[in-house]
mmCIF file of C-alpha atoms in Angstrom:
data_model
loop_
_atom_site.group_PDB
_atom_site.id
_atom_site.type_symbol
_atom_site.label_atom_id
_atom_site.label_comp_id
_atom_site.label_asym_id
_atom_site.label_seq_id
_atom_site.Cartn_x
_atom_site.Cartn_y
_atom_site.Cartn_z
ATOM 1 C CA UNK A 1012 -20.809 -1.281 5.126
ATOM 2 C CA UNK A 1013 -18.020 -0.309 2.741
ATOM 3 C CA UNK A 1014 -18.493 2.773 0.474
ATOM 4 C CA UNK A 1015 -18.786 2.427 -3.220
ATOM 5 C CA UNK A 1016 -15.430 2.322 -4.902
ATOM 6 C CA UNK A 1017 -14.314 5.034 -7.333
ATOM 7 C CA UNK A 1018 -10.789 5.445 -8.469
ATOM 8 C CA UNK A 1019 -8.638 4.055 -5.603
ATOM 9 C CA UNK A 1020 -6.280 6.530 -3.933
ATOM 10 C CA UNK A 1021 -2.695 6.238 -5.189
ATOM 11 C CA UNK A 1022 0.571 7.485 -3.890
ATOM 12 C CA UNK A 1023 2.493 10.056 -5.705
ATOM 13 C CA UNK A 1024 4.965 7.437 -7.004
ATOM 14 C CA UNK A 1025 2.223 5.247 -8.404
ATOM 15 C CA UNK A 1026 2.089 2.544 -5.669
ATOM 16 C CA UNK A 1027 -0.867 1.594 -3.449
ATOM 17 C CA UNK A 1028 -1.115 3.653 -0.304
ATOM 18 C CA UNK A 1029 -0.068 1.562 2.810
ATOM 19 C CA UNK A 1030 -2.093 1.757 6.026
ATOM 20 C CA UNK A 1031 -1.489 0.036 9.414
ATOM 21 C CA UNK A 1032 -4.438 -0.487 11.726
ATOM 22 C CA UNK A 1033 -3.422 -0.760 15.372
ATOM 23 C CA UNK A 1034 -6.483 -2.192 17.097
ATOM 24 C CA UNK A 1035 -6.779 -5.116 19.587
ATOM 25 C CA UNK A 1036 -10.512 -5.823 18.886
ATOM 26 C CA UNK A 1037 -10.192 -8.576 16.224
ATOM 27 C CA UNK A 1038 -13.559 -7.954 14.521
ATOM 28 C CA UNK A 1039 -13.113 -4.268 14.248
ATOM 29 C CA UNK A 1040 -9.534 -4.539 12.964
ATOM 30 C CA UNK A 1041 -10.732 -7.107 10.346
ATOM 31 C CA UNK A 1042 -13.542 -4.776 9.218
ATOM 32 C CA UNK A 1043 -11.142 -1.768 8.849
ATOM 33 C CA UNK A 1044 -8.552 -3.738 6.975
ATOM 34 C CA UNK A 1045 -11.361 -5.036 4.636
ATOM 35 C CA UNK A 1046 -12.635 -1.523 4.091
ATOM 36 C CA UNK A 1047 -9.204 -0.159 3.259
ATOM 37 C CA UNK A 1048 -8.540 -3.115 0.949
ATOM 38 C CA UNK A 1049 -11.878 -2.639 -0.794
ATOM 39 C CA UNK A 1050 -10.995 0.937 -1.387
ATOM 40 C CA UNK A 1051 -7.597 0.166 -2.920
ATOM 41 C CA UNK A 1052 -5.137 0.621 0.013
ATOM 42 C CA UNK A 1053 -2.585 -1.925 0.932
ATOM 43 C CA UNK A 1054 -3.805 -2.637 4.471
ATOM 44 C CA UNK A 1055 -2.735 -4.745 7.407
ATOM 45 C CA UNK A 1056 -3.281 -4.747 11.163
ATOM 46 C CA UNK A 1057 -1.339 -5.066 14.439
ATOM 47 C CA UNK A 1058 -2.672 -5.893 17.885
ATOM 48 C CA UNK A 1059 -0.003 -4.672 20.272
ATOM 49 C CA UNK A 1060 2.511 -1.749 20.447
ATOM 50 C CA UNK A 1061 5.367 -4.239 19.994
ATOM 51 C CA UNK A 1062 3.830 -5.687 16.878
ATOM 52 C CA UNK A 1063 2.944 -2.272 15.576
ATOM 53 C CA UNK A 1064 6.496 -0.893 16.047
ATOM 54 C CA UNK A 1065 8.059 -3.868 14.152
ATOM 55 C CA UNK A 1066 5.474 -3.575 11.355
ATOM 56 C CA UNK A 1067 6.162 0.064 10.858
ATOM 57 C CA UNK A 1068 9.958 -0.608 10.612
ATOM 58 C CA UNK A 1069 9.364 -3.368 8.097
ATOM 59 C CA UNK A 1070 6.629 -1.951 5.946
ATOM 60 C CA UNK A 1071 6.962 1.816 6.250
ATOM 61 C CA UNK A 1072 3.161 2.627 6.102
ATOM 62 C CA UNK A 1073 1.871 6.038 4.877
ATOM 63 C CA UNK A 1074 -0.853 6.012 7.507
ATOM 64 C CA UNK A 1075 -1.370 4.472 10.989
ATOM 65 C CA UNK A 1076 -4.970 4.224 12.297
ATOM 66 C CA UNK A 1077 -4.340 4.016 16.014
ATOM 67 C CA UNK A 1078 -6.409 2.903 19.062
ATOM 68 C CA UNK A 1079 -5.455 4.526 22.389
ATOM 69 C CA UNK A 1080 -6.124 1.551 24.628
ATOM 70 C CA UNK A 1081 -3.882 -1.353 23.609
ATOM 71 C CA UNK A 1082 -2.976 -4.555 25.632
ATOM 72 C CA UNK A 1083 0.699 -3.554 26.226
ATOM 73 C CA UNK A 1084 0.258 0.211 26.664
ATOM 74 C CA UNK A 1085 -1.112 3.426 25.446
ATOM 75 C CA UNK A 1086 -1.471 4.487 21.729
ATOM 76 C CA UNK A 1087 -0.364 7.919 22.892
ATOM 77 C CA UNK A 1088 3.005 6.470 23.885
ATOM 78 C CA UNK A 1089 3.263 4.583 20.590
ATOM 79 C CA UNK A 1090 2.557 7.837 18.637
ATOM 80 C CA UNK A 1091 5.497 9.515 20.480
ATOM 81 C CA UNK A 1092 7.758 6.614 19.468
ATOM 82 C CA UNK A 1093 6.554 6.693 15.835
ATOM 83 C CA UNK A 1094 6.860 10.367 15.626
ATOM 84 C CA UNK A 1095 10.506 10.301 16.740
ATOM 85 C CA UNK A 1096 11.338 7.836 14.034
ATOM 86 C CA UNK A 1097 9.343 9.220 11.212
ATOM 87 C CA UNK A 1098 8.050 12.796 11.599
ATOM 88 C CA UNK A 1099 6.118 12.557 8.252
ATOM 89 C CA UNK A 1100 4.057 9.453 9.211
ATOM 90 C CA UNK A 1101 0.265 10.328 9.211
ATOM 91 C CA UNK A 1102 -1.552 9.131 12.258
ATOM 92 C CA UNK A 1103 -5.254 8.990 12.714
ATOM 93 C CA UNK A 1104 -6.513 8.096 16.186
ATOM 94 C CA UNK A 1105 -9.688 5.797 16.180
ATOM 95 C CA UNK A 1106 -10.723 5.189 19.801
ATOM 96 C CA UNK A 1107 -13.455 5.011 22.315
ATOM 97 C CA UNK A 1108 -11.651 7.748 24.424
ATOM 98 C CA UNK A 1109 -13.970 10.659 23.629
ATOM 99 C CA UNK A 1110 -13.226 13.078 26.370
ATOM 100 C CA UNK A 1111 -12.147 16.603 25.116
ATOM 101 C CA UNK A 1112 -8.875 16.309 26.957
ATOM 102 C CA UNK A 1113 -8.021 12.992 25.222
ATOM 103 C CA UNK A 1114 -8.653 14.597 21.784
ATOM 104 C CA UNK A 1115 -6.552 17.597 22.641
ATOM 105 C CA UNK A 1116 -3.809 15.420 24.023
ATOM 106 C CA UNK A 1117 -3.744 13.222 20.952
ATOM 107 C CA UNK A 1118 -3.460 16.077 18.638
ATOM 108 C CA UNK A 1119 -0.905 17.932 20.753
ATOM 109 C CA UNK A 1120 1.343 14.753 20.629
ATOM 110 C CA UNK A 1121 1.298 14.917 16.859
ATOM 111 C CA UNK A 1122 -1.836 13.006 15.802
ATOM 112 C CA UNK A 1123 -3.207 14.387 12.539
ATOM 113 C CA UNK A 1124 -6.889 13.557 13.116
ATOM 114 C CA UNK A 1125 -9.008 12.052 15.984
ATOM 115 C CA UNK A 1126 -12.267 9.981 15.419
ATOM 116 C CA UNK A 1127 -14.250 8.374 18.255
ATOM 117 C CA UNK A 1128 -16.180 5.135 18.311
ATOM 118 C CA UNK A 1129 -18.748 4.285 17.192
ATOM 119 C CA UNK A 1130 -17.851 5.547 13.742
ATOM 120 C CA UNK A 1131 -18.771 5.296 10.087
ATOM 121 C CA UNK A 1132 -16.399 3.501 7.740
ATOM 122 C CA UNK A 1133 -16.908 6.063 4.978
ATOM 123 C CA UNK A 1134 -15.733 8.870 7.405
ATOM 124 C CA UNK A 1135 -12.674 6.943 8.278
ATOM 125 C CA UNK A 1136 -11.697 6.414 4.614
ATOM 126 C CA UNK A 1137 -12.544 10.009 3.562
ATOM 127 C CA UNK A 1138 -10.446 11.432 6.373
ATOM 128 C CA UNK A 1139 -7.638 9.080 5.761
ATOM 129 C CA UNK A 1140 -7.542 10.069 2.043
ATOM 130 C CA UNK A 1141 -7.687 13.728 3.168
ATOM 131 C CA UNK A 1142 -4.670 13.249 5.308
ATOM 132 C CA UNK A 1143 -2.809 11.803 2.373
ATOM 133 C CA UNK A 1144 -3.714 14.698 0.301
ATOM 134 C CA UNK A 1145 -2.741 17.244 2.792
ATOM 135 C CA UNK A 1146 0.744 15.458 3.291
ATOM 136 C CA UNK A 1147 1.213 15.638 -0.431
ATOM 137 C CA UNK A 1148 1.290 11.801 -0.719
ATOM 138 C CA UNK A 1149 -1.770 11.408 -2.858
ATOM 139 C CA UNK A 1150 -1.127 11.071 -6.554
ATOM 140 C CA UNK A 1151 -3.068 13.486 -8.802
ATOM 141 C CA UNK A 1152 -5.015 11.430 -11.268
ATOM 142 C CA UNK A 1153 -3.876 11.835 -14.830
ATOM 143 C CA UNK A 1154 -5.963 9.305 -16.610
ATOM 144 C CA UNK A 1155 -5.626 5.574 -16.061
ATOM 145 C CA UNK A 1156 -1.824 5.370 -15.887
ATOM 146 C CA UNK A 1157 0.799 3.771 -13.647
ATOM 147 C CA UNK A 1158 4.375 5.061 -13.411
ATOM 148 C CA UNK A 1159 7.487 3.682 -11.778
ATOM 149 C CA UNK A 1160 10.494 5.858 -12.476
ATOM 150 C CA UNK A 1161 10.829 6.288 -16.199
ATOM 151 C CA UNK A 1162 8.374 3.430 -16.914
ATOM 152 C CA UNK A 1163 4.812 4.633 -17.828
ATOM 153 C CA UNK A 1164 1.987 2.197 -18.304
ATOM 154 C CA UNK A 1165 -1.260 3.432 -20.041
ATOM 155 C CA UNK A 1166 -3.754 0.862 -18.698
ATOM 156 C CA UNK A 1167 -6.565 2.024 -21.078
ATOM 157 C CA UNK A 1168 -4.308 2.239 -24.092
ATOM 158 C CA UNK A 1169 -2.699 -1.115 -23.164
ATOM 159 C CA UNK A 1170 0.850 -0.022 -23.797
ATOM 160 C CA UNK A 1171 3.980 0.623 -21.876
ATOM 161 C CA UNK A 1172 6.914 2.943 -22.448
ATOM 162 C CA UNK A 1173 10.356 3.222 -20.797
ATOM 163 C CA UNK A 1174 12.047 6.552 -21.144
ATOM 164 C CA UNK A 1175 9.577 7.225 -23.933
ATOM 165 C CA UNK A 1176 10.347 4.143 -25.904
ATOM 166 C CA UNK A 1177 7.419 1.768 -26.575
ATOM 167 C CA UNK A 1178 7.786 -1.733 -25.284
ATOM 168 C CA UNK A 1179 5.977 -4.449 -27.197
ATOM 169 C CA UNK A 1180 4.314 -6.869 -24.833
ATOM 170 C CA UNK A 1181 1.961 -9.832 -25.086
ATOM 171 C CA UNK A 1182 -1.315 -9.678 -23.198
ATOM 172 C CA UNK A 1183 0.066 -11.748 -20.360
ATOM 173 C CA UNK A 1184 3.292 -9.820 -20.115
ATOM 174 C CA UNK A 1185 1.243 -6.663 -19.931
ATOM 175 C CA UNK A 1186 -1.002 -8.032 -17.296
ATOM 176 C CA UNK A 1187 2.001 -9.019 -15.152
ATOM 177 C CA UNK A 1188 3.765 -5.710 -15.642
ATOM 178 C CA UNK A 1189 0.672 -3.895 -14.732
ATOM 179 C CA UNK A 1190 0.254 -5.908 -11.494
ATOM 180 C CA UNK A 1191 3.872 -5.500 -10.482
ATOM 181 C CA UNK A 1192 3.713 -1.689 -11.157
ATOM 182 C CA UNK A 1193 0.355 -1.335 -9.430
ATOM 183 C CA UNK A 1194 1.977 -2.876 -6.231
ATOM 184 C CA UNK A 1195 5.400 -1.379 -6.525
ATOM 185 C CA UNK A 1196 7.700 -1.636 -3.495
ATOM 186 C CA UNK A 1197 5.584 -4.568 -2.306
ATOM 187 C CA UNK A 1198 7.127 -8.033 -2.546
ATOM 188 C CA UNK A 1199 4.674 -10.337 -4.449
ATOM 189 C CA UNK A 1200 4.845 -14.148 -4.082
ATOM 190 C CA UNK A 1201 4.738 -16.351 -7.045
ATOM 191 C CA UNK A 1202 1.455 -17.838 -5.766
ATOM 192 C CA UNK A 1203 -0.102 -14.367 -5.647
ATOM 193 C CA UNK A 1204 1.041 -13.552 -9.101
ATOM 194 C CA UNK A 1205 -0.372 -16.825 -10.492
ATOM 195 C CA UNK A 1206 -3.666 -16.124 -8.809
ATOM 196 C CA UNK A 1207 -3.988 -12.461 -9.846
ATOM 197 C CA UNK A 1208 -2.527 -12.513 -13.296
ATOM 198 C CA UNK A 1209 -3.309 -16.024 -14.554
ATOM 199 C CA UNK A 1210 -6.418 -16.587 -12.522
ATOM 200 C CA UNK A 1211 -7.477 -18.855 -9.688
ATOM 201 C CA UNK A 1212 -8.285 -21.674 -12.101
ATOM 202 C CA UNK A 1213 -4.926 -21.733 -13.683
ATOM 203 C CA UNK A 1214 -3.375 -25.139 -12.972
ATOM 204 C CA UNK A 1215 0.239 -24.261 -13.982
ATOM 205 C CA UNK A 1216 3.167 -24.002 -11.558
ATOM 206 C CA UNK A 1217 5.244 -21.173 -10.241
ATOM 207 C CA UNK A 1218 7.731 -21.854 -13.227
ATOM 208 C CA UNK A 1219 5.442 -19.889 -15.493
ATOM 209 C CA UNK A 1220 5.982 -16.893 -13.238
ATOM 210 C CA UNK A 1221 9.717 -17.161 -13.473
ATOM 211 C CA UNK A 1222 9.530 -17.438 -17.158
ATOM 212 C CA UNK A 1223 7.388 -14.364 -17.704
ATOM 213 C CA UNK A 1224 9.369 -12.302 -15.287
ATOM 214 C CA UNK A 1225 12.416 -13.188 -17.428
ATOM 215 C CA UNK A 1226 10.555 -12.038 -20.544
ATOM 216 C CA UNK A 1227 9.713 -8.727 -18.853
ATOM 217 C CA UNK A 1228 13.261 -8.143 -17.665
ATOM 218 C CA UNK A 1229 14.519 -8.605 -21.298
ATOM 219 C CA UNK A 1230 12.031 -6.063 -22.539
ATOM 220 C CA UNK A 1231 11.747 -3.538 -19.630
ATOM 221 C CA UNK A 1232 15.140 -3.661 -17.851
ATOM 222 C CA UNK A 1233 17.624 -4.649 -20.625
ATOM 223 C CA UNK A 1234 20.330 -2.118 -20.759
ATOM 224 C CA UNK A 1235 18.692 0.112 -18.123
ATOM 225 C CA UNK A 1236 18.613 0.529 -14.350
ATOM 226 C CA UNK A 1237 16.561 -2.522 -13.296
ATOM 227 C CA UNK A 1238 13.098 -2.042 -11.871
ATOM 228 C CA UNK A 1239 12.141 -5.733 -11.357
ATOM 229 C CA UNK A 1240 13.946 -7.483 -8.525
ATOM 230 C CA UNK A 1241 14.023 -11.005 -7.137
ATOM 231 C CA UNK A 1242 13.597 -11.279 -3.387
ATOM 232 C CA UNK A 1243 15.107 -14.680 -2.662
ATOM 233 C CA UNK A 1244 12.578 -17.065 -1.118
ATOM 234 C CA UNK A 1245 9.818 -14.514 -1.159
ATOM 235 C CA UNK A 1246 8.941 -13.431 -4.758
ATOM 236 C CA UNK A 1247 9.419 -10.314 -6.882
ATOM 237 C CA UNK A 1248 9.076 -6.635 -6.371
ATOM 238 C CA UNK A 1249 9.084 -3.609 -8.667
ATOM 239 C CA UNK A 1250 10.710 -0.558 -7.365
ATOM 240 C CA UNK A 1251 12.358 2.613 -8.708
ATOM 241 C CA UNK A 1252 16.117 2.962 -8.449
ATOM 242 C CA UNK A 1253 17.432 4.234 -5.155
ATOM 243 C CA UNK A 1254 19.058 7.225 -6.696
#
């Protein structure tokens, strides 16, 4: 059972927190991903060490929830590889290996926390959020706002400002900007944007997304460092400048 949702945990830069669940038991992996998604995380799963390694390279998660016993090796070995590549990556072991020596070994290798099966989803989510807070990755809530670089979106006030300058937006433009900013650094397909911004019953084509993205660019990015980017063949992504 998923816990009740309050304000979803958000990264310090305003994006959704990313978690990778490395678990070869399909039903369990699906339940964990669903629980994290329900709580507001950007969650996905991997079955093997090879798949997990590739996903970490491509997606750069903030947290890895890691089983020890995997089809192609040990989660302990995977942790060593992940730690060598990204010392800041948070890792939470979630495993049936409940012997004290296993717990100690997992923590000594660099695991940040260790939960044994069976477990409660609420505990996993709470400990995961605690790890983000201790790592300094959790955004401190300052009202219902989203921020990407110098773009500040006041969700409750239904307004957006760039470098302090008010941007006049239609309701649809605001909804699209809010969704892009709420999923910054994640590439969003035209199909997803149509579904989430215009609604599942909208019978338009992807051309409307292209049109409204062009509207936003003229209002948000004109004469400034661009925040909205096209990923050819994939969709659109909002991300702060690299500098």
